[in-house]
CSV table of N, CA, C and O and ligand atoms in Angstrom, one decimal:
chain,number,residue,atom,x,y,z
A,194,MET,N,-53.8,-44.7,21.1
A,194,MET,CA,-52.8,-45.5,20.4
A,194,MET,C,-52.0,-44.6,19.4
A,194,MET,O,-52.7,-43.7,18.9
A,195,ALA,N,-50.8,-44.8,19.3
A,195,ALA,CA,-50.0,-43.9,18.4
A,195,ALA,C,-50.1,-44.2,17.0
A,195,ALA,O,-50.1,-45.4,16.6
A,196,ALA,N,-50.2,-43.2,16.2
A,196,ALA,CA,-50.2,-43.4,14.7
A,196,ALA,C,-48.8,-43.3,14.2
A,196,ALA,O,-48.1,-42.4,14.6
A,197,HIS,N,-48.5,-44.1,13.2
A,197,HIS,CA,-47.2,-44.0,12.6
A,197,HIS,C,-47.4,-43.6,11.1
A,197,HIS,O,-48.3,-44.1,10.5
A,198,THR,N,-46.5,-42.8,10.6
A,198,THR,CA,-46.6,-42.5,9.2
A,198,THR,C,-45.9,-43.5,8.4
A,198,THR,O,-44.7,-43.8,8.7
A,199,ARG,N,-46.6,-44.1,7.5
A,199,ARG,CA,-46.0,-45.2,6.6
A,199,ARG,C,-46.0,-44.7,5.2
A,199,ARG,O,-46.9,-43.9,4.8
A,200,THR,N,-45.1,-45.2,4.4
A,200,THR,CA,-45.0,-44.9,3.0
A,200,THR,C,-45.4,-46.1,2.2
A,200,THR,O,-45.1,-47.3,2.6
A,201,GLY,N,-45.9,-45.9,1.0
A,201,GLY,CA,-46.3,-46.9,0.1
A,201,GLY,C,-46.1,-46.5,-1.3
A,201,GLY,O,-46.0,-45.3,-1.6
A,202,SER,N,-46.1,-47.5,-2.2
A,202,SER,CA,-45.9,-47.2,-3.6
A,202,SER,C,-46.4,-48.4,-4.5
A,202,SER,O,-46.7,-49.5,-4.0
A,203,CYS,N,-46.6,-48.1,-5.7
A,203,CYS,CA,-47.0,-49.1,-6.7
A,203,CYS,C,-45.7,-49.9,-7.1
A,203,CYS,O,-44.6,-49.6,-6.7
A,204,HIS,N,-45.8,-50.8,-8.0
A,204,HIS,CA,-44.7,-51.7,-8.4
A,204,HIS,C,-43.6,-50.9,-9.1
A,204,HIS,O,-42.4,-51.0,-8.9
A,205,CYS,N,-44.0,-50.0,-10.0
A,205,CYS,CA,-43.0,-49.2,-10.8
A,205,CYS,C,-42.5,-48.0,-10.1
A,205,CYS,O,-41.5,-47.4,-10.5
A,206,GLY,N,-43.2,-47.6,-9.0
A,206,GLY,CA,-42.7,-46.5,-8.2
A,206,GLY,C,-43.3,-45.1,-8.6
A,206,GLY,O,-43.0,-44.1,-8.0
A,207,ARG,N,-44.1,-45.1,-9.7
A,207,ARG,CA,-44.7,-43.9,-10.1
A,207,ARG,C,-45.7,-43.3,-9.1
A,207,ARG,O,-45.7,-42.1,-8.8
A,208,ILE,N,-46.4,-44.2,-8.5
A,208,ILE,CA,-47.4,-43.8,-7.5
A,208,ILE,C,-46.8,-43.9,-6.1
A,208,ILE,O,-46.3,-45.0,-5.7
A,209,ARG,N,-46.8,-42.9,-5.3
A,209,ARG,CA,-46.3,-42.9,-3.9
A,209,ARG,C,-47.3,-42.2,-3.0
A,209,ARG,O,-47.9,-41.2,-3.4
A,210,PHE,N,-47.4,-42.7,-1.8
A,210,PHE,CA,-48.3,-42.1,-0.8
A,210,PHE,C,-47.7,-42.3,0.6
A,210,PHE,O,-46.8,-43.1,0.9
A,211,GLU,N,-48.3,-41.4,1.5
A,211,GLU,CA,-48.0,-41.6,2.9
A,211,GLU,C,-49.4,-41.8,3.6
A,211,GLU,O,-50.4,-41.2,3.2
A,212,VAL,N,-49.4,-42.5,4.7
A,212,VAL,CA,-50.6,-42.8,5.4
A,212,VAL,C,-50.2,-42.9,6.9
A,212,VAL,O,-49.2,-43.4,7.3
A,213,ASP,N,-51.1,-42.2,7.8
A,213,ASP,CA,-50.9,-42.3,9.2
A,213,ASP,C,-51.8,-43.5,9.7
A,213,ASP,O,-53.0,-43.5,9.7
A,214,LEU,N,-51.1,-44.5,10.2
A,214,LEU,CA,-51.7,-45.8,10.6
A,214,LEU,C,-51.5,-46.0,12.1
A,214,LEU,O,-50.4,-45.9,12.5
A,215,ASP,N,-52.6,-46.4,12.8
A,215,ASP,CA,-52.4,-46.9,14.1
A,215,ASP,C,-51.7,-48.2,14.1
A,215,ASP,O,-51.9,-49.0,13.3
A,216,ALA,N,-50.8,-48.4,15.1
A,216,ALA,CA,-49.9,-49.6,15.0
A,216,ALA,C,-50.7,-50.9,15.1
A,216,ALA,O,-50.4,-51.8,14.4
A,217,ASP,N,-51.8,-50.8,15.8
A,217,ASP,CA,-52.6,-52.1,16.0
A,217,ASP,C,-54.0,-52.0,15.4
A,217,ASP,O,-54.9,-52.7,15.8
A,218,ALA,N,-54.1,-51.1,14.4
A,218,ALA,CA,-55.4,-51.0,13.8
A,218,ALA,C,-55.7,-52.2,12.9
A,218,ALA,O,-54.8,-52.7,12.3
A,219,PRO,N,-56.9,-52.7,12.9
A,219,PRO,CA,-57.2,-53.9,12.1
A,219,PRO,C,-57.2,-53.6,10.6
A,219,PRO,O,-57.5,-52.5,10.2
A,220,THR,N,-56.8,-54.6,9.9
A,220,THR,CA,-56.8,-54.5,8.4
A,220,THR,C,-58.0,-55.3,7.9
A,220,THR,O,-58.6,-56.0,8.8
A,221,GLY,N,-58.4,-55.2,6.7
A,221,GLY,CA,-59.6,-55.9,6.2
A,221,GLY,C,-59.4,-56.6,4.9
A,221,GLY,O,-58.6,-56.2,4.0
A,222,LYS,N,-60.0,-57.8,4.8
A,222,LYS,CA,-60.1,-58.5,3.5
A,222,LYS,C,-61.6,-58.8,3.3
A,222,LYS,O,-62.3,-59.0,4.3
A,223,CYS,N,-62.0,-58.9,2.1
A,223,CYS,CA,-63.4,-59.0,1.8
A,223,CYS,C,-63.6,-59.9,0.6
A,223,CYS,O,-62.7,-60.0,-0.3
A,224,ASN,N,-64.8,-60.5,0.5
A,224,ASN,CA,-65.1,-61.4,-0.6
A,224,ASN,C,-66.0,-60.8,-1.7
A,224,ASN,O,-66.6,-61.5,-2.5
A,225,CYS,N,-66.1,-59.4,-1.7
A,225,CYS,CA,-67.0,-58.8,-2.7
A,225,CYS,C,-66.4,-59.0,-4.1
A,225,CYS,O,-65.2,-59.5,-4.2
A,226,SER,N,-67.1,-58.6,-5.1
A,226,SER,CA,-66.7,-58.9,-6.5
A,226,SER,C,-65.3,-58.3,-6.8
A,226,SER,O,-64.4,-59.0,-7.4
A,227,ILE,N,-65.0,-57.1,-6.3
A,227,ILE,CA,-63.7,-56.5,-6.7
A,227,ILE,C,-62.6,-56.9,-5.7
A,227,ILE,O,-61.4,-57.2,-6.1
A,228,CYS,N,-62.9,-56.9,-4.4
A,228,CYS,CA,-61.8,-57.3,-3.5
A,228,CYS,C,-61.3,-58.8,-3.7
A,228,CYS,O,-60.2,-59.0,-3.6
A,229,SER,N,-62.2,-59.6,-4.1
A,229,SER,CA,-61.8,-61.0,-4.3
A,229,SER,C,-61.0,-61.1,-5.6
A,229,SER,O,-60.0,-61.9,-5.7
A,230,LYS,N,-61.3,-60.3,-6.6
A,230,LYS,CA,-60.5,-60.3,-7.9
A,230,LYS,C,-59.1,-59.8,-7.6
A,230,LYS,O,-58.1,-60.3,-8.1
A,231,LEU,N,-59.0,-58.7,-6.8
A,231,LEU,CA,-57.7,-58.0,-6.6
A,231,LEU,C,-57.0,-58.6,-5.4
A,231,LEU,O,-55.8,-58.3,-5.2
A,232,ARG,N,-57.7,-59.4,-4.6
A,232,ARG,CA,-57.2,-59.9,-3.3
A,232,ARG,C,-56.8,-58.6,-2.5
A,232,ARG,O,-55.7,-58.6,-1.9
A,233,HIS,N,-57.6,-57.6,-2.5
A,233,HIS,CA,-57.3,-56.4,-1.8
A,233,HIS,C,-57.3,-56.6,-0.3
A,233,HIS,O,-58.2,-57.2,0.3
A,234,TRP,N,-56.1,-56.2,0.2
A,234,TRP,CA,-55.9,-56.3,1.7
A,234,TRP,C,-55.8,-54.8,2.1
A,234,TRP,O,-54.7,-54.2,1.9
A,235,GLY,N,-56.8,-54.3,2.8
A,235,GLY,CA,-56.8,-52.9,3.0
A,235,GLY,C,-56.7,-52.5,4.5
A,235,GLY,O,-57.0,-53.2,5.4
A,236,ALA,N,-56.2,-51.3,4.6
A,236,ALA,CA,-56.2,-50.6,6.0
A,236,ALA,C,-56.9,-49.3,5.7
A,236,ALA,O,-56.4,-48.4,5.0
A,237,ALA,N,-58.1,-49.2,6.3
A,237,ALA,CA,-58.9,-48.0,6.1
A,237,ALA,C,-58.6,-46.9,7.1
A,237,ALA,O,-58.4,-47.1,8.3
A,238,VAL,N,-58.5,-45.7,6.5
A,238,VAL,CA,-58.3,-44.5,7.3
A,238,VAL,C,-59.2,-43.4,6.8
A,238,VAL,O,-59.8,-43.5,5.7
A,239,LYS,N,-59.3,-42.3,7.7
A,239,LYS,CA,-60.0,-41.2,7.2
A,239,LYS,C,-59.2,-40.4,6.2
A,239,LYS,O,-57.9,-40.5,6.2
A,240,PRO,N,-59.8,-39.7,5.2
A,240,PRO,CA,-59.1,-39.1,4.1
A,240,PRO,C,-57.9,-38.2,4.6
A,240,PRO,O,-56.9,-38.1,3.9
A,241,ASP,N,-58.1,-37.5,5.8
A,241,ASP,CA,-57.0,-36.6,6.2
A,241,ASP,C,-55.8,-37.4,6.7
A,241,ASP,O,-54.7,-36.7,7.0
A,242,ALA,N,-55.8,-38.7,6.8
A,242,ALA,CA,-54.7,-39.4,7.2
A,242,ALA,C,-53.9,-40.0,6.0
A,242,ALA,O,-52.9,-40.7,6.2
A,243,PHE,N,-54.3,-39.6,4.8
A,243,PHE,CA,-53.7,-40.1,3.6
A,243,PHE,C,-53.2,-39.0,2.8
A,243,PHE,O,-53.9,-38.0,2.6
A,244,ARG,N,-52.0,-39.1,2.2
A,244,ARG,CA,-51.5,-38.1,1.4
A,244,ARG,C,-50.9,-38.7,0.1
A,244,ARG,O,-49.9,-39.5,0.2
A,245,LEU,N,-51.5,-38.4,-1.0
A,245,LEU,CA,-50.9,-38.9,-2.3
A,245,LEU,C,-49.7,-38.0,-2.6
A,245,LEU,O,-49.8,-36.8,-2.7
A,246,LEU,N,-48.5,-38.6,-2.8
A,246,LEU,CA,-47.3,-37.8,-3.0
A,246,LEU,C,-47.0,-37.6,-4.4
A,246,LEU,O,-46.1,-36.9,-4.8
A,247,SER,N,-47.7,-38.4,-5.3
A,247,SER,CA,-47.4,-38.3,-6.7
A,247,SER,C,-48.6,-37.7,-7.4
A,247,SER,O,-49.6,-37.3,-6.8
A,248,ASP,N,-48.5,-37.6,-8.7
A,248,ASP,CA,-49.4,-36.9,-9.6
A,248,ASP,C,-50.7,-37.7,-9.8
A,248,ASP,O,-50.7,-38.8,-10.2
A,249,GLU,N,-51.9,-37.0,-9.5
A,249,GLU,CA,-53.2,-37.7,-9.7
A,249,GLU,C,-53.3,-38.2,-11.1
A,249,GLU,O,-53.9,-39.2,-11.4
A,250,ALA,N,-52.6,-37.5,-12.1
A,250,ALA,CA,-52.7,-37.9,-13.5
A,250,ALA,C,-52.1,-39.2,-13.8
A,250,ALA,O,-52.3,-39.8,-14.9
A,251,ASP,N,-51.3,-39.7,-12.9
A,251,ASP,CA,-50.6,-41.0,-13.1
A,251,ASP,C,-51.6,-42.2,-12.7
A,251,ASP,O,-51.2,-43.3,-12.8
A,252,LEU,N,-52.7,-41.8,-12.1
A,252,LEU,CA,-53.7,-42.8,-11.7
A,252,LEU,C,-54.8,-43.0,-12.8
A,252,LEU,O,-55.3,-42.0,-13.4
A,253,THR,N,-55.2,-44.2,-13.1
A,253,THR,CA,-56.4,-44.4,-13.9
A,253,THR,C,-57.5,-44.8,-13.0
A,253,THR,O,-57.3,-45.7,-12.1
A,254,ASP,N,-58.6,-44.1,-13.1
A,254,ASP,CA,-59.7,-44.4,-12.1
A,254,ASP,C,-60.6,-45.6,-12.6
A,254,ASP,O,-60.7,-45.8,-13.8
A,255,TYR,N,-61.2,-46.3,-11.7
A,255,TYR,CA,-62.1,-47.3,-12.0
A,255,TYR,C,-63.2,-47.2,-11.0
A,255,TYR,O,-63.0,-47.1,-9.8
A,256,GLN,N,-64.5,-47.3,-11.5
A,256,GLN,CA,-65.6,-47.4,-10.6
A,256,GLN,C,-66.6,-48.3,-11.2
A,256,GLN,O,-66.6,-48.6,-12.4
A,257,PHE,N,-67.5,-48.8,-10.4
A,257,PHE,CA,-68.5,-49.8,-10.8
A,257,PHE,C,-69.7,-49.7,-9.9
A,257,PHE,O,-69.6,-49.0,-8.8
A,258,GLY,N,-70.8,-50.3,-10.2
A,258,GLY,CA,-72.0,-50.4,-9.3
A,258,GLY,C,-72.5,-49.1,-9.0
A,258,GLY,O,-72.8,-48.2,-9.8
A,259,ALA,N,-72.7,-48.8,-7.7
A,259,ALA,CA,-73.2,-47.6,-7.2
A,259,ALA,C,-72.3,-46.4,-7.2
A,259,ALA,O,-72.7,-45.3,-6.9
A,260,HIS,N,-71.0,-46.7,-7.7
A,260,HIS,CA,-70.0,-45.6,-7.8
A,260,HIS,C,-69.7,-44.9,-6.5
A,260,HIS,O,-69.4,-43.7,-6.5
A,261,HIS,N,-69.8,-45.5,-5.4
A,261,HIS,CA,-69.5,-44.9,-4.1
A,261,HIS,C,-68.0,-44.9,-3.9
A,261,HIS,O,-67.4,-44.1,-3.2
A,262,VAL,N,-67.3,-45.9,-4.5
A,262,VAL,CA,-65.9,-46.1,-4.3
A,262,VAL,C,-65.1,-46.0,-5.6
A,262,VAL,O,-65.5,-46.6,-6.6
A,263,HIS,N,-63.9,-45.4,-5.5
A,263,HIS,CA,-63.0,-45.3,-6.6
A,263,HIS,C,-61.9,-46.4,-6.4
A,263,HIS,O,-61.4,-46.5,-5.3
A,264,TRP,N,-61.5,-47.0,-7.5
A,264,TRP,CA,-60.4,-48.0,-7.4
A,264,TRP,C,-59.3,-47.6,-8.4
A,264,TRP,O,-59.2,-48.3,-9.4
A,265,PRO,N,-58.6,-46.5,-8.1
A,265,PRO,CA,-57.6,-46.1,-9.0
A,265,PRO,C,-56.4,-47.0,-9.0
A,265,PRO,O,-56.1,-47.7,-8.0
A,266,PHE,N,-55.8,-47.1,-10.2
A,266,PHE,CA,-54.5,-47.9,-10.3
A,266,PHE,C,-53.5,-47.2,-11.1
A,266,PHE,O,-53.8,-46.3,-11.9
A,267,CYS,N,-52.2,-47.6,-10.9
A,267,CYS,CA,-51.1,-46.9,-11.7
A,267,CYS,C,-51.3,-47.1,-13.2
A,267,CYS,O,-51.4,-48.3,-13.6
A,268,ARG,N,-51.2,-46.1,-13.9
A,268,ARG,CA,-51.4,-46.2,-15.4
A,268,ARG,C,-50.3,-46.9,-16.0
A,268,ARG,O,-50.4,-47.3,-17.2
A,269,ILE,N,-49.1,-46.9,-15.4
A,269,ILE,CA,-48.0,-47.6,-16.0
A,269,ILE,C,-47.9,-49.1,-15.6
A,269,ILE,O,-47.8,-49.9,-16.5
A,270,CYS,N,-48.0,-49.4,-14.3
A,270,CYS,CA,-47.8,-50.8,-14.0
A,270,CYS,C,-49.1,-51.5,-13.5
A,270,CYS,O,-49.1,-52.7,-13.3
A,271,GLY,N,-50.2,-50.8,-13.4
A,271,GLY,CA,-51.5,-51.4,-13.1
A,271,GLY,C,-51.7,-51.8,-11.6
A,271,GLY,O,-52.7,-52.4,-11.3
A,272,THR,N,-50.8,-51.5,-10.8
A,272,THR,CA,-50.9,-51.8,-9.3
A,272,THR,C,-52.0,-51.0,-8.7
A,272,THR,O,-52.1,-49.8,-8.9
A,273,HIS,N,-52.9,-51.6,-8.0
A,273,HIS,CA,-53.9,-50.9,-7.2
A,273,HIS,C,-53.4,-50.6,-5.8
A,273,HIS,O,-53.1,-51.5,-5.0
A,274,VAL,N,-53.1,-49.3,-5.6
A,274,VAL,CA,-52.4,-48.9,-4.4
A,274,VAL,C,-53.4,-48.6,-3.3
A,274,VAL,O,-53.0,-48.6,-2.1
A,275,PHE,N,-54.6,-48.2,-3.6
A,275,PHE,CA,-55.6,-47.8,-2.6
A,275,PHE,C,-57.0,-47.8,-3.3
A,275,PHE,O,-57.1,-47.7,-4.5
A,276,SER,N,-58.0,-47.8,-2.5
A,276,SER,CA,-59.3,-47.4,-2.9
A,276,SER,C,-59.8,-46.2,-2.1
A,276,SER,O,-59.2,-46.0,-1.0
A,277,ARG,N,-60.8,-45.5,-2.5
A,277,ARG,CA,-61.2,-44.3,-1.8
A,277,ARG,C,-62.7,-44.0,-2.2
A,277,ARG,O,-63.1,-44.3,-3.3
A,278,GLY,N,-63.4,-43.4,-1.3
A,278,GLY,CA,-64.7,-43.0,-1.6
A,278,GLY,C,-65.5,-42.6,-0.3
A,278,GLY,O,-64.9,-42.3,0.7
A,279,GLU,N,-66.8,-42.7,-0.5
A,279,GLU,CA,-67.7,-42.4,0.6
A,279,GLU,C,-68.9,-43.3,0.6
A,279,GLU,O,-69.6,-43.3,-0.4
A,280,ILE,N,-69.0,-44.1,1.6
A,280,ILE,CA,-70.1,-45.0,1.7
A,280,ILE,C,-71.2,-44.5,2.7
A,280,ILE,O,-70.8,-44.2,3.8
A,281,PRO,N,-72.4,-44.5,2.3
A,281,PRO,CA,-73.5,-44.1,3.2
A,281,PRO,C,-73.4,-44.9,4.5
A,281,PRO,O,-73.4,-46.1,4.4
A,282,GLY,N,-73.4,-44.2,5.6
A,282,GLY,CA,-73.4,-44.9,6.9
A,282,GLY,C,-72.0,-45.1,7.4
A,282,GLY,O,-71.8,-45.5,8.6
A,283,PHE,N,-71.0,-45.1,6.5
A,283,PHE,CA,-69.6,-45.3,6.9
A,283,PHE,C,-68.8,-44.0,6.8
A,283,PHE,O,-67.9,-43.8,7.6
A,284,GLY,N,-69.1,-43.2,5.9
A,284,GLY,CA,-68.4,-42.0,5.7
A,284,GLY,C,-67.3,-42.1,4.7
A,284,GLY,O,-67.1,-43.1,4.0
A,285,ALA,N,-66.5,-41.0,4.6
A,285,ALA,CA,-65.4,-40.9,3.6
A,285,ALA,C,-64.2,-41.7,4.1
A,285,ALA,O,-63.9,-41.7,5.3
A,286,PHE,N,-63.5,-42.4,3.3
A,286,PHE,CA,-62.4,-43.2,3.7
A,286,PHE,C,-61.4,-43.4,2.5
A,286,PHE,O,-61.7,-43.1,1.4
A,287,VAL,N,-60.2,-43.8,2.9
A,287,VAL,CA,-59.2,-44.3,2.0
A,287,VAL,C,-58.8,-45.7,2.5
A,287,VAL,O,-58.5,-45.8,3.7
A,288,SER,N,-58.8,-46.7,1.7
A,288,SER,CA,-58.3,-48.0,2.1
A,288,SER,C,-57.0,-48.3,1.4
A,288,SER,O,-57.0,-48.6,0.2
A,289,VAL,N,-55.9,-48.1,2.1
A,289,VAL,CA,-54.6,-48.3,1.4
A,289,VAL,C,-54.3,-49.8,1.3
A,289,VAL,O,-54.7,-50.6,2.2
A,290,SER,N,-53.6,-50.2,0.3
A,290,SER,CA,-53.2,-51.6,0.1
A,290,SER,C,-52.1,-51.9,1.1
A,290,SER,O,-51.0,-51.4,0.9
A,291,VAL,N,-52.3,-52.8,2.0
A,291,VAL,CA,-51.2,-53.2,2.9
A,291,VAL,C,-50.0,-53.8,2.2
A,291,VAL,O,-48.9,-53.6,2.5
A,292,ALA,N,-50.3,-54.5,1.1
A,292,ALA,CA,-49.3,-55.1,0.3
A,292,ALA,C,-48.4,-54.0,-0.3
A,292,ALA,O,-47.2,-54.3,-0.6
A,293,CYS,N,-48.9,-52.8,-0.5
A,293,CYS,CA,-48.1,-51.8,-1.1
A,293,CYS,C,-47.3,-50.9,-0.1
A,293,CYS,O,-46.6,-50.0,-0.5
A,294,LEU,N,-47.5,-51.2,1.2
A,294,LEU,CA,-46.7,-50.4,2.2
A,294,LEU,C,-45.3,-50.9,2.2
A,294,LEU,O,-45.0,-52.1,2.3
A,295,ASP,N,-44.3,-49.9,2.1
A,295,ASP,CA,-42.9,-50.3,1.9
A,295,ASP,C,-42.1,-50.4,3.1
A,295,ASP,O,-41.0,-51.0,3.1
A,296,ASP,N,-42.6,-49.9,4.2
A,296,ASP,CA,-41.7,-49.9,5.4
A,296,ASP,C,-42.2,-50.8,6.5
A,296,ASP,O,-41.9,-50.5,7.7
A,297,LEU,N,-43.0,-51.7,6.2
A,297,LEU,CA,-43.4,-52.8,7.1
A,297,LEU,C,-42.7,-54.1,6.7
A,297,LEU,O,-42.7,-54.4,5.6
A,298,THR,N,-42.1,-54.7,7.7
A,298,THR,CA,-41.4,-56.0,7.4
A,298,THR,C,-42.5,-57.1,7.1
A,298,THR,O,-43.6,-57.0,7.5
A,299,PRO,N,-42.1,-58.2,6.4
A,299,PRO,CA,-43.0,-59.3,6.3
A,299,PRO,C,-43.5,-59.8,7.6
A,299,PRO,O,-44.7,-60.1,7.7
A,300,GLU,N,-42.7,-59.8,8.6
A,300,GLU,CA,-43.1,-60.3,9.9
A,300,GLU,C,-44.2,-59.4,10.5
A,300,GLU,O,-45.1,-59.8,11.1
A,301,HIS,N,-44.0,-58.0,10.3
A,301,HIS,CA,-45.0,-57.1,10.8
A,301,HIS,C,-46.3,-57.3,10.1
A,301,HIS,O,-47.4,-57.3,10.7
A,302,LYS,N,-46.2,-57.4,8.7
A,302,LYS,CA,-47.5,-57.5,7.9
A,302,LYS,C,-48.2,-58.8,8.4
A,302,LYS,O,-49.4,-58.8,8.5
A,303,ALA,N,-47.4,-59.9,8.6
A,303,ALA,CA,-48.1,-61.2,8.9
A,303,ALA,C,-48.7,-61.1,10.2
A,303,ALA,O,-49.6,-61.9,10.5
A,304,ALA,N,-48.3,-60.2,11.1
A,304,ALA,CA,-48.8,-60.2,12.5
A,304,ALA,C,-50.0,-59.2,12.6
A,304,ALA,O,-50.6,-59.1,13.6
A,305,LEU,N,-50.3,-58.5,11.5
A,305,LEU,CA,-51.4,-57.5,11.5
A,305,LEU,C,-52.8,-58.2,11.7
A,305,LEU,O,-53.0,-59.3,11.1
A,306,PRO,N,-53.6,-57.7,12.6
A,306,PRO,CA,-54.9,-58.3,12.7
A,306,PRO,C,-55.7,-58.1,11.4
A,306,PRO,O,-55.7,-57.0,10.8
A,307,VAL,N,-56.5,-59.1,11.0
A,307,VAL,CA,-57.3,-59.1,9.8
A,307,VAL,C,-58.7,-59.3,10.1
A,307,VAL,O,-59.1,-60.3,10.8
A,308,ARG,N,-59.6,-58.4,9.7
A,308,ARG,CA,-61.0,-58.6,9.9
A,308,ARG,C,-61.6,-58.9,8.5
A,308,ARG,O,-61.4,-58.2,7.5
A,309,PHE,N,-62.3,-60.0,8.4
A,309,PHE,CA,-62.9,-60.5,7.1
A,309,PHE,C,-64.3,-60.0,7.1
A,309,PHE,O,-65.1,-60.0,8.1
A,310,ALA,N,-64.7,-59.6,5.8
A,310,ALA,CA,-66.1,-59.1,5.6
A,310,ALA,C,-66.8,-59.9,4.5
A,310,ALA,O,-66.1,-60.2,3.5
A,311,ASN,N,-68.0,-60.2,4.7
A,311,ASN,CA,-68.8,-61.0,3.7
A,311,ASN,C,-69.5,-60.0,2.8
A,311,ASN,O,-70.7,-59.9,2.7
A,312,GLY,N,-68.7,-59.2,2.0
A,312,GLY,CA,-69.2,-58.2,1.1
A,312,GLY,C,-70.0,-58.8,0.0
A,312,GLY,O,-70.9,-58.2,-0.5
A,313,ARG,N,-69.7,-60.0,-0.4
A,313,ARG,CA,-70.4,-60.7,-1.5
A,313,ARG,C,-71.9,-60.7,-1.2
A,313,ARG,O,-72.8,-60.6,-2.1
A,314,ASP,N,-72.3,-61.0,0.0
A,314,ASP,CA,-73.7,-61.1,0.4
A,314,ASP,C,-74.2,-59.8,1.1
A,314,ASP,O,-75.2,-59.8,1.8
A,315,ASP,N,-73.4,-58.7,0.9
A,315,ASP,CA,-73.8,-57.4,1.6
A,315,ASP,C,-73.9,-57.6,3.1
A,315,ASP,O,-74.7,-56.9,3.8
A,316,ASP,N,-73.1,-58.4,3.7
A,316,ASP,CA,-73.1,-58.7,5.1
A,316,ASP,C,-71.8,-58.3,5.7
A,316,ASP,O,-71.0,-59.1,6.0
A,317,TRP,N,-71.5,-57.0,5.6
A,317,TRP,CA,-70.2,-56.4,5.9
A,317,TRP,C,-69.7,-56.7,7.3
A,317,TRP,O,-68.5,-56.6,7.6
A,318,GLY,N,-70.6,-56.9,8.2
A,318,GLY,CA,-70.3,-57.0,9.6
A,318,GLY,C,-69.8,-58.4,10.0
A,318,GLY,O,-69.5,-58.6,11.2
A,319,HIS,N,-69.9,-59.4,9.1
A,319,HIS,CA,-69.6,-60.7,9.5
A,319,HIS,C,-68.6,-61.3,8.5
A,319,HIS,O,-68.6,-60.9,7.3
A,320,PRO,N,-67.8,-62.3,8.9
A,320,PRO,CA,-66.9,-62.9,8.0
A,320,PRO,C,-67.6,-63.9,7.1
A,320,PRO,O,-68.6,-64.5,7.5
A,321,PRO,N,-67.1,-64.1,5.9
A,321,PRO,CA,-67.7,-65.2,5.0
A,321,PRO,C,-67.3,-66.6,5.5
A,321,PRO,O,-66.4,-66.7,6.4
A,322,ALA,N,-68.0,-67.6,5.1
A,322,ALA,CA,-67.7,-69.0,5.6
A,322,ALA,C,-66.3,-69.4,5.2
A,322,ALA,O,-65.6,-70.1,5.9
A,323,VAL,N,-65.8,-68.9,4.0
A,323,VAL,CA,-64.5,-69.3,3.5
A,323,VAL,C,-63.6,-68.1,3.3
A,323,VAL,O,-64.1,-67.1,2.8
A,324,THR,N,-62.4,-68.1,3.9
A,324,THR,CA,-61.6,-66.9,3.8
A,324,THR,C,-60.2,-67.2,3.3
A,324,THR,O,-59.4,-66.2,3.0
A,325,GLY,N,-59.8,-68.4,3.2
A,325,GLY,CA,-58.4,-68.7,2.9
A,325,GLY,C,-57.9,-68.2,1.5
A,325,GLY,O,-56.7,-68.1,1.3
A,326,HIS,N,-58.8,-68.0,0.6
A,326,HIS,CA,-58.5,-67.6,-0.8
A,326,HIS,C,-58.4,-66.1,-0.9
A,326,HIS,O,-58.0,-65.6,-1.9
A,327,LEU,N,-58.7,-65.3,0.2
A,327,LEU,CA,-58.8,-63.9,0.1
A,327,LEU,C,-57.5,-63.2,0.4
A,327,LEU,O,-56.6,-63.8,1.0
B,122,LIG,ZN1,-46.7,-48.1,-11.2
């Protein structure tokens, strides 16, 4: 399947990135503690498919728990544009915020396949019983 280079940004525009996404790659939503708070809607790629176009210094980092994953956000506007890290058994990844992709139409975003994960119960391979709030 063909990968397309997409661009994304935070609300104020300070943070900008490019990501190579397969057209029909699944996106993910999860009910873990941070994904549910942020309503993070992610598209995960290998790190070499992601390019931060702006200055790392404009990101404020956030980590919690086992510190496998970074949840950086724009230091100006607070938008979470991606998460990144390395999870044992899964490998290194960047999960870009689908909501922050600038060149997908609302129709395209709405048609993206979504895979739900029950992260709250550490059951990442299955969807939670309730997903409508995610
Ligand atoms: Zn910003």
